[in-house]
């Protein structure tokens, strides 16, 4: 029987016995195989034919159009869901009311619905055979198979992220500070900007990073409403799909590498913020 | 006016709740209603026929089975990974902990093409498996691999706080009282982690059920063989069969919700049982 380690907090055991070595090896193998390998593969494939071959697909007009459309959708989705997230977190974290659990479940709903179904729902409203389809057609407004539909689907799938970051954070901070601020004569906006916001800014920042990353990376939902017109209704991820289906692997991986960098930036932001939280005594994950 | 601790002292409740409800109503409830009303308006016999076609049934079967296996794989290896990440000190631990969320952060289409190219016969992994007579890309095995990848973070993230809360002193007590390592593991550690494991499994399973982007490249999408249910929804829509797409979507959604709700109830019963 191995000697038992003292269970003092912070004194984690070293990897000194073979069961521990085995466990570490299994964990490392599993995470490397599933996480490191795909990322390394994308970057290597993207650069396999040299810098010229790497940069050419990024300068392609269709790629630039995809970047523009993606940024347009994200630029709409992120601010809308930022305002929504703050409003939702304010009433959920600072007040008691009936149906709060149901409200939180409703906010989480876009996360549990398959992206394909999310896209389909907007087709059912705005599509040709949808509720508003005939009216929109009569007025020459296109939403499905056009940029507005892509933006709508993006707003839907990124809706929960800011709210989900802020609700636990604001609930944990309690309402004493806000109450004191109001009792001392500040109005609601002053209280929010000067008292609440400084305490939640990092959570807010991370919520925005997550929303933006998801908005830029969304595939299933936008694929249902896009129509896949190259250079017109392709977002970055749809452009990757198009390139891949044309067997243009170097280009597909080159465009993918941009999205990989975005993912790595997201992870770095998260690591930074959780390190700050740990330093501030908050060790909650997710 | 100055009553300390008066519950209604903070302003903005009406405004924020009103805005939250209108926003959710417009963006979540109306689309959801569109789907439900559309499928409720379908002819019942036609609906049944559509959702029980052999091709559709095969897709449901693959979606459920592959998601179940993927979530199972993640329970086993995710538990080891979570344990190592929380309990052991080794160089690179923080980095490893940070990259666990990669499947959330990486766009699914990008994961999809990377896994496909890796696992096809010319790729790094497919090339190793091919001489053994194992085909990964464009088979059901490929579907499982993709679903394992995208649902990887759930079990680890659900387990980590639970392992952190596990007091090593309890394990020491078990050992001192004469339990073997295996007994300590089965009788002490597993029961206290079971609720978190179940949560992680359910989240992973639910996510895998609805997954689309990372699967459609590696699966090859052969009808009756490697078609997942979300793909069928997309296929129906491409054929302008909006009603068919809605019918399959409603069945998938009902299945996912039933699953989530029943796990939730089970968890609550467990909680009350031990309290």
XYZ file of C-alpha atoms in Angstrom:
561
model
C 0.000 0.000 0.000
C 1.379 3.353 -1.037
C 1.948 5.996 1.622
C -0.955 8.393 1.962
C -0.312 12.005 1.107
C -1.315 14.815 3.418
C -4.570 16.308 2.173
C -3.607 19.927 2.640
C -5.230 22.184 0.065
C -2.891 23.134 -2.750
C -0.449 20.306 -2.091
C -1.333 18.092 -5.025
C 0.438 14.740 -5.197
C 3.272 14.318 -7.629
C 3.115 11.655 -10.311
C 5.312 9.164 -8.505
C 3.543 5.800 -8.556
C 2.696 3.656 -11.537
C -1.106 3.935 -11.208
C -0.727 7.707 -11.273
C 1.624 7.521 -14.238
C -0.875 5.306 -16.029
C -3.776 7.655 -15.332
C -1.762 10.626 -16.530
C -0.718 8.751 -19.666
C -4.346 7.816 -20.447
C -5.537 11.386 -19.903
C -2.744 12.860 -21.985
C -3.238 10.317 -24.749
C -6.985 10.961 -24.908
C -6.672 14.741 -24.937
C -3.762 14.779 -27.399
C -5.462 12.391 -29.790
C -8.738 14.285 -29.821
C -7.631 17.882 -29.328
C -4.027 18.545 -30.305
C -3.963 16.310 -33.372
C -6.813 17.970 -35.333
C -5.452 21.463 -34.656
C -1.900 20.527 -35.626
C -3.239 18.774 -38.707
C -5.190 21.832 -39.912
C -2.210 24.155 -39.515
C 0.207 21.746 -41.196
C -2.151 21.059 -44.101
C -2.785 24.786 -44.558
C 0.935 25.487 -44.868
C 1.849 22.265 -46.669
C 2.265 23.939 -50.049
C 4.049 27.042 -48.846
C 3.100 30.610 -47.995
C 1.937 31.532 -51.479
C -0.561 28.677 -51.565
C -1.594 29.552 -48.030
C -2.228 33.250 -48.670
C -3.874 32.965 -52.095
C -7.174 31.460 -50.853
C -7.344 34.096 -48.138
C -7.088 36.886 -50.730
C -9.727 35.289 -52.953
C -12.754 37.610 -53.441
C -15.127 34.813 -52.374
C -13.198 34.433 -49.118
C -13.257 38.181 -48.508
C -16.993 38.248 -49.173
C -17.404 35.393 -46.677
C -15.396 37.311 -44.083
C -17.595 40.372 -44.649
C -20.841 38.423 -44.313
C -19.590 36.624 -41.208
C -18.562 39.876 -39.564
C -21.903 41.452 -40.493
C -23.787 38.632 -38.748
C -21.504 38.774 -35.712
C -21.707 42.570 -35.540
C -25.483 42.280 -35.285
C -25.640 39.268 -32.986
C -23.047 40.220 -30.382
C -24.341 43.695 -29.366
C -27.969 42.530 -29.393
C -27.197 39.573 -27.155
C -24.914 41.687 -24.987
C -27.753 44.064 -24.131
C -30.136 41.141 -23.707
C -27.670 39.278 -21.492
C -27.179 42.236 -19.176
C -30.934 42.880 -18.904
C -31.701 39.209 -18.280
C -28.926 38.837 -15.703
C -30.048 42.024 -13.929
C -33.601 40.823 -13.322
C -32.621 37.201 -12.626
C -29.687 37.899 -10.303
C -30.950 40.944 -8.416
C -34.645 40.107 -7.940
C -36.829 37.257 -6.761
C -39.833 36.349 -8.864
C -41.933 33.383 -9.860
C -40.921 31.405 -12.908
C -37.239 32.279 -12.680
C -36.172 28.683 -13.290
C -38.373 28.508 -16.373
C -36.908 31.787 -17.626
C -33.358 30.466 -17.230
C -34.321 27.265 -19.031
C -35.790 29.354 -21.855
C -32.546 31.330 -22.162
C -30.604 28.060 -22.392
C -32.953 26.631 -24.995
C -30.913 27.652 -28.071
C -28.042 25.574 -26.673
C -30.109 22.401 -26.478
C -31.749 22.711 -29.890
C -29.859 21.157 -32.789
C -28.365 23.906 -34.963
C -30.127 22.389 -37.953
C -33.495 22.722 -36.215
C -32.659 26.313 -35.224
C -32.122 27.174 -38.868
C -35.243 25.287 -39.913
C -37.409 27.304 -37.521
C -36.498 30.526 -39.319
C -37.171 28.906 -42.685
C -40.642 28.030 -41.369
C -41.284 31.706 -40.586
C -39.542 33.559 -43.392
C -39.108 30.913 -46.104
C -41.146 30.705 -49.305
C -43.590 28.212 -47.758
C -43.355 29.909 -44.354
C -45.704 32.190 -42.422
C -44.381 35.452 -43.793
C -43.009 34.026 -47.048
C -45.780 35.166 -49.406
C -45.905 38.658 -47.897
C -42.115 39.051 -48.033
C -42.085 37.754 -51.596
C -44.746 40.273 -52.569
C -42.628 43.090 -51.165
C -39.385 41.805 -52.668
C -37.723 41.302 -49.307
C -35.493 38.271 -49.002
C -34.542 37.004 -45.584
C -33.955 33.309 -46.142
C -31.067 32.605 -48.530
C -29.845 36.141 -47.814
C -27.831 38.029 -45.222
C -30.740 38.895 -42.846
C -31.611 35.205 -42.396
C -27.992 34.377 -41.627
C -27.866 37.201 -39.082
C -31.122 36.018 -37.468
C -29.921 32.442 -37.151
C -26.671 33.744 -35.673
C -28.527 35.881 -33.128
C -30.524 32.814 -32.123
C -27.607 30.448 -31.583
C -25.506 33.008 -29.680
C -28.383 34.285 -27.535
C -27.486 32.499 -24.251
C -23.763 33.187 -23.961
C -23.555 36.618 -22.295
C -26.553 35.874 -20.052
C -25.066 32.544 -18.965
C -21.772 34.179 -18.021
C -23.406 37.040 -16.140
C -26.228 35.315 -14.217
C -24.030 33.234 -11.857
C -21.484 36.034 -11.558
C -24.058 38.689 -10.629
C -25.990 36.344 -8.349
C -22.812 35.505 -6.474
C -21.934 39.166 -5.971
C -25.310 39.685 -4.308
C -27.206 42.946 -4.241
C -25.764 44.703 -1.205
C -23.551 47.014 -3.285
C -26.407 48.039 -5.552
C -28.740 48.583 -2.608
C -26.165 50.744 -0.851
C -25.599 52.724 -4.037
C -29.310 53.371 -4.543
C -29.887 54.228 -0.894
C -27.015 56.710 -1.105
C -28.869 58.461 -3.889
C -27.511 57.060 -7.151
C -30.023 56.359 -9.886
C -30.313 53.024 -11.686
C -27.960 53.845 -14.539
C -25.297 55.293 -12.230
C -25.570 52.192 -10.072
C -25.128 49.937 -13.071
C -22.215 51.812 -14.665
C -20.313 52.665 -11.496
C -21.131 49.825 -9.095
C -22.230 46.725 -11.011
C -20.205 46.963 -14.211
C -16.714 47.156 -12.661
C -17.418 43.899 -10.845
C -18.708 41.987 -13.860
C -16.560 43.419 -16.647
C -14.406 40.305 -17.052
C -17.385 37.982 -17.160
C -19.002 40.344 -19.622
C -15.856 40.381 -21.731
C -15.709 36.596 -21.782
C -19.400 36.362 -22.659
C -18.752 38.675 -25.605
C -15.725 36.616 -26.691
C -17.797 33.424 -26.551
C -20.685 34.993 -28.473
C -18.368 36.381 -31.118
C -16.523 33.073 -31.503
C -19.761 31.160 -31.831
C -21.245 33.764 -34.197
C -18.208 33.530 -36.474
C -17.967 29.748 -36.207
C -21.638 28.768 -36.481
C -22.274 26.296 -39.257
C -25.419 24.157 -38.983
C -27.955 26.912 -38.416
C -26.576 29.288 -41.045
C -26.211 26.411 -43.470
C -29.994 25.910 -43.354
C -30.804 29.540 -44.172
C -27.920 30.452 -46.462
C -28.541 28.865 -49.835
C -24.768 28.464 -50.272
C -24.208 31.009 -53.016
C -20.470 31.397 -53.351
C -19.315 34.970 -52.761
C -22.877 36.024 -51.817
C -24.413 34.012 -48.987
C -21.462 31.949 -47.786
C -20.135 32.691 -44.326
C -16.571 31.658 -43.467
C -17.559 28.186 -42.299
C -19.803 27.659 -45.333
C -16.948 28.818 -47.540
C -14.750 26.172 -45.913
C -17.407 23.582 -46.744
C -17.606 24.752 -50.361
C -13.810 24.594 -50.779
C -13.699 21.165 -49.178
C -16.442 19.819 -51.420
C -14.488 21.117 -54.432
C -11.518 19.042 -53.200
C -9.546 22.246 -52.746
C -7.959 21.009 -49.516
C -5.155 23.543 -49.155
C -7.612 26.406 -49.501
C -10.133 24.770 -47.151
C -7.483 24.314 -44.487
C -6.041 27.789 -45.067
C -9.430 29.395 -44.388
C -9.923 26.956 -41.501
C -6.640 28.087 -39.976
C -8.163 31.547 -39.450
C -10.974 29.920 -37.488
C -8.465 27.833 -35.531
C -6.656 31.012 -34.511
C -9.971 32.461 -33.377
C -10.658 29.329 -31.304
C -7.208 29.496 -29.698
C -7.793 33.168 -28.890
C -11.098 32.232 -27.228
C -9.390 29.577 -25.116
C -6.620 32.001 -24.151
C -9.206 34.587 -23.069
C -10.936 31.963 -20.970
C -7.689 30.825 -19.348
C -6.800 34.431 -18.568
C -10.149 35.126 -16.975
C -10.307 31.927 -14.946
C -6.800 32.692 -13.662
C -8.055 36.105 -12.543
C -11.058 34.509 -10.896
C -8.919 31.978 -9.076
C -6.717 34.801 -7.847
C -9.861 36.582 -6.703
C -11.010 33.496 -4.804
C -13.554 32.326 -7.347
C -12.712 28.900 -8.680
C -15.933 28.068 -10.485
C -15.537 26.367 -13.849
C -17.970 26.808 -16.727
C -37.920 56.222 1.988
C -34.738 55.043 3.657
C -35.719 51.623 4.818
C -32.621 49.422 4.802
C -32.944 45.979 3.144
C -36.267 46.849 1.578
C -36.530 44.226 -1.164
C -37.580 46.591 -3.921
C -34.871 49.177 -3.553
C -32.927 48.329 -6.731
C -34.575 49.806 -9.831
C -34.940 48.381 -13.292
C -36.827 45.157 -12.614
C -39.836 45.938 -14.798
C -37.754 47.300 -17.653
C -35.253 44.411 -17.654
C -37.815 41.652 -17.264
C -40.035 43.217 -19.914
C -37.138 43.490 -22.331
C -35.915 39.961 -21.544
C -39.345 38.446 -22.077
C -40.050 40.340 -25.302
C -36.632 39.454 -26.711
C -36.989 35.789 -25.798
C -40.562 35.748 -27.067
C -39.612 37.190 -30.417
C -36.416 35.236 -30.982
C -37.063 31.927 -29.229
C -40.776 31.372 -28.620
C -42.053 32.548 -32.008
C -39.624 30.345 -33.978
C -40.372 27.431 -31.664
C -44.086 28.011 -32.133
C -43.560 28.085 -35.890
C -42.051 24.614 -35.738
C -44.700 23.191 -33.435
C -47.659 24.728 -35.272
C -46.258 23.592 -38.609
C -45.979 19.997 -37.444
C -49.312 20.079 -35.592
C -50.968 21.149 -38.833
C -49.603 18.157 -40.704
C -51.841 15.257 -41.571
C -51.356 12.714 -38.781
C -51.087 9.640 -41.023
C -48.643 11.456 -43.294
C -46.634 12.598 -40.277
C -46.390 9.044 -38.956
C -45.441 7.748 -42.374
C -42.721 10.409 -42.742
C -41.092 9.860 -39.371
C -41.187 6.032 -39.604
C -39.779 5.611 -43.102
C -36.954 3.027 -43.003
C -34.391 5.645 -44.031
C -35.525 7.949 -41.215
C -35.603 5.139 -38.651
C -32.061 4.141 -39.642
C -30.951 7.737 -39.123
C -32.578 7.943 -35.665
C -30.973 4.645 -34.733
C -27.524 5.788 -35.800
C -27.926 9.180 -34.115
C -28.989 7.663 -30.801
C -26.546 4.761 -30.834
C -23.504 6.757 -31.936
C -24.304 9.574 -29.477
C -24.704 7.044 -26.684
C -21.371 5.367 -27.460
C -19.611 8.734 -27.849
C -20.957 9.946 -24.502
C -19.907 6.613 -22.956
C -16.363 6.954 -24.277
C -16.239 10.450 -22.839
C -17.490 9.253 -19.469
C -14.638 6.750 -19.158
C -11.793 8.857 -20.511
C -13.266 12.163 -19.382
C -13.375 10.866 -15.812
C -9.678 9.970 -15.972
C -8.836 13.326 -17.548
C -10.885 15.292 -15.005
C -9.291 13.369 -12.130
C -5.786 13.994 -13.409
C -6.505 17.675 -14.092
C -7.870 18.294 -10.591
C -5.791 16.004 -8.433
C -2.330 15.835 -9.943
C 0.419 18.383 -10.274
C 2.363 18.163 -13.516
C 3.909 20.606 -15.971
C 1.395 21.831 -18.547
C -1.646 21.178 -16.367
C -3.100 24.679 -16.836
C -2.549 24.538 -20.577
C -4.222 21.142 -20.805
C -7.134 22.377 -18.724
C -7.560 25.331 -21.077
C -7.602 23.252 -24.266
C -10.374 20.960 -22.985
C -12.884 23.500 -24.323
C -11.419 23.369 -27.826
C -14.398 21.423 -29.255
C -16.658 24.275 -28.085
C -14.384 26.934 -29.520
C -13.554 25.328 -32.856
C -16.252 25.765 -35.531
C -17.890 22.400 -36.142
C -17.262 22.503 -39.887
C -13.550 22.974 -39.246
C -13.484 20.071 -36.788
C -15.411 18.053 -39.342
C -13.010 18.474 -42.236
C -9.968 18.053 -39.979
C -11.258 14.786 -38.496
C -12.262 13.526 -41.928
C -8.880 14.232 -43.477
C -7.136 12.736 -40.431
C -9.212 9.557 -40.536
C -9.430 8.994 -44.288
C -7.067 6.310 -45.631
C -4.477 8.936 -46.663
C -4.541 10.737 -43.292
C -2.396 10.307 -40.181
C -4.859 8.110 -38.293
C -6.668 6.535 -41.232
C -3.272 5.581 -42.674
C -2.403 3.720 -39.470
C -5.775 1.989 -39.300
C -5.987 0.986 -42.961
C -3.348 -1.813 -42.828
C -5.332 -3.323 -39.929
C -8.393 -3.421 -42.151
C -10.166 -0.722 -40.143
C -11.987 1.983 -42.037
C -12.900 5.082 -40.049
C -13.911 7.842 -42.434
C -17.262 7.329 -44.187
C -18.323 4.610 -41.738
C -20.348 4.589 -38.528
C -17.052 4.501 -36.634
C -16.281 7.907 -38.124
C -19.621 9.223 -36.851
C -18.732 8.006 -33.361
C -15.298 9.653 -33.518
C -16.754 13.018 -34.561
C -19.427 12.866 -31.864
C -16.835 11.911 -29.242
C -14.787 14.944 -30.250
C -17.589 17.489 -30.038
C -19.015 16.177 -26.761
C -15.615 15.771 -25.063
C -15.713 18.825 -22.759
C -19.054 18.077 -21.094
C -18.056 15.188 -18.829
C -14.773 16.798 -17.820
C -16.380 20.156 -17.039
C -19.213 18.511 -15.092
C -16.815 16.366 -13.060
C -14.120 18.886 -12.187
C -16.083 20.810 -9.514
C -17.344 17.527 -8.032
C -13.809 16.137 -7.773
C -12.648 19.413 -6.230
C -15.371 19.074 -3.580
C -14.339 15.506 -2.839
C -12.349 15.634 0.376
C -9.243 13.442 0.077
C -9.604 12.849 3.814
C -12.627 10.640 3.106
C -10.553 8.444 0.816
C -7.813 8.341 3.443
C -10.363 7.304 6.035
C -11.555 4.479 3.785
C -7.986 3.320 3.267
C -7.109 3.561 6.938
C -10.237 1.590 7.801
C -8.933 -1.199 5.587
C -10.593 -0.674 2.197
C -8.543 -1.728 -0.800
C -7.889 0.881 -3.520
C -10.543 -0.808 -5.663
C -13.072 -0.717 -2.817
C -12.252 2.921 -2.113
C -12.795 3.702 -5.763
C -16.062 1.782 -6.158
C -17.634 2.450 -2.759
C -16.397 5.945 -1.956
C -15.361 7.838 -5.061
C -17.808 6.594 -7.696
C -20.996 7.139 -5.624
C -20.074 10.711 -4.772
C -19.242 11.498 -8.381
C -22.235 9.673 -9.877
C -24.582 12.687 -10.128
C -21.930 14.787 -11.885
C -21.084 11.869 -14.168
C -24.740 11.492 -15.101
C -25.053 15.220 -15.791
C -21.944 15.163 -17.953
C -23.146 12.093 -19.821
C -26.564 13.625 -20.482
C -25.171 16.932 -21.723
C -22.704 15.106 -23.969
C -25.424 12.804 -25.282
C -27.867 15.658 -25.954
C -25.213 17.696 -27.726
C -24.150 14.724 -29.850
C -27.761 14.011 -30.857
C -28.169 17.433 -32.423
C -24.680 17.727 -33.885
C -24.407 18.385 -37.595
C -21.294 20.187 -38.820
C -18.586 17.898 -37.527
C -20.388 14.713 -38.583
C -21.564 15.347 -42.134
C -18.049 15.348 -43.580
C -16.714 12.227 -41.903
C -19.911 10.190 -42.213
C -20.120 10.138 -45.996
C -23.921 10.376 -45.620
C -24.957 7.092 -47.158
C -28.725 6.555 -46.749
C -29.588 3.764 -44.288
C -25.924 3.478 -43.268
C -24.188 6.651 -42.199
C -26.907 9.282 -42.294
C -27.590 11.049 -38.998
C -31.021 12.493 -38.184
C -29.990 16.190 -38.328
C -28.619 15.569 -41.822
C -31.982 14.164 -42.929
C -33.617 17.408 -41.809
C -31.174 19.328 -43.991
C -31.730 16.933 -46.909
C -35.526 17.329 -46.689
C -35.151 21.085 -46.675
C -32.867 20.980 -49.703
C -35.623 19.062 -51.518
C -38.066 21.828 -50.477
C -39.897 19.292 -48.301
C -40.318 21.757 -45.447
C -43.118 19.717 -43.851
C -40.980 16.569 -43.810
C -38.086 18.475 -42.277
C -40.386 19.871 -39.581
C -41.792 16.419 -38.787
C -38.359 14.867 -38.260
C -37.211 17.934 -36.305
C -40.147 17.714 -33.903
C -39.478 14.041 -33.186
C -35.776 14.743 -32.562
C -36.569 17.662 -30.299
C -39.183 15.732 -28.349
C -36.679 12.907 -27.818
C -33.959 15.284 -26.649
C -36.302 17.086 -24.233
C -37.691 13.862 -22.816
C -34.145 12.756 -22.187
C -33.073 15.988 -20.494
C -36.207 16.214 -18.361
C -36.058 12.587 -17.212
C -32.401 12.901 -16.230
C -33.281 16.075 -14.374
C -36.052 14.272 -12.469
C -33.744 11.365 -11.711
C -31.151 13.773 -10.329
C -33.727 15.475 -8.141
C -34.954 12.131 -6.773
C -31.363 11.193 -6.008
C -30.836 14.469 -4.233
C -33.915 14.007 -2.114
C -32.973 10.407 -1.437
C -29.637 11.332 0.067
C -30.795 14.502 1.844
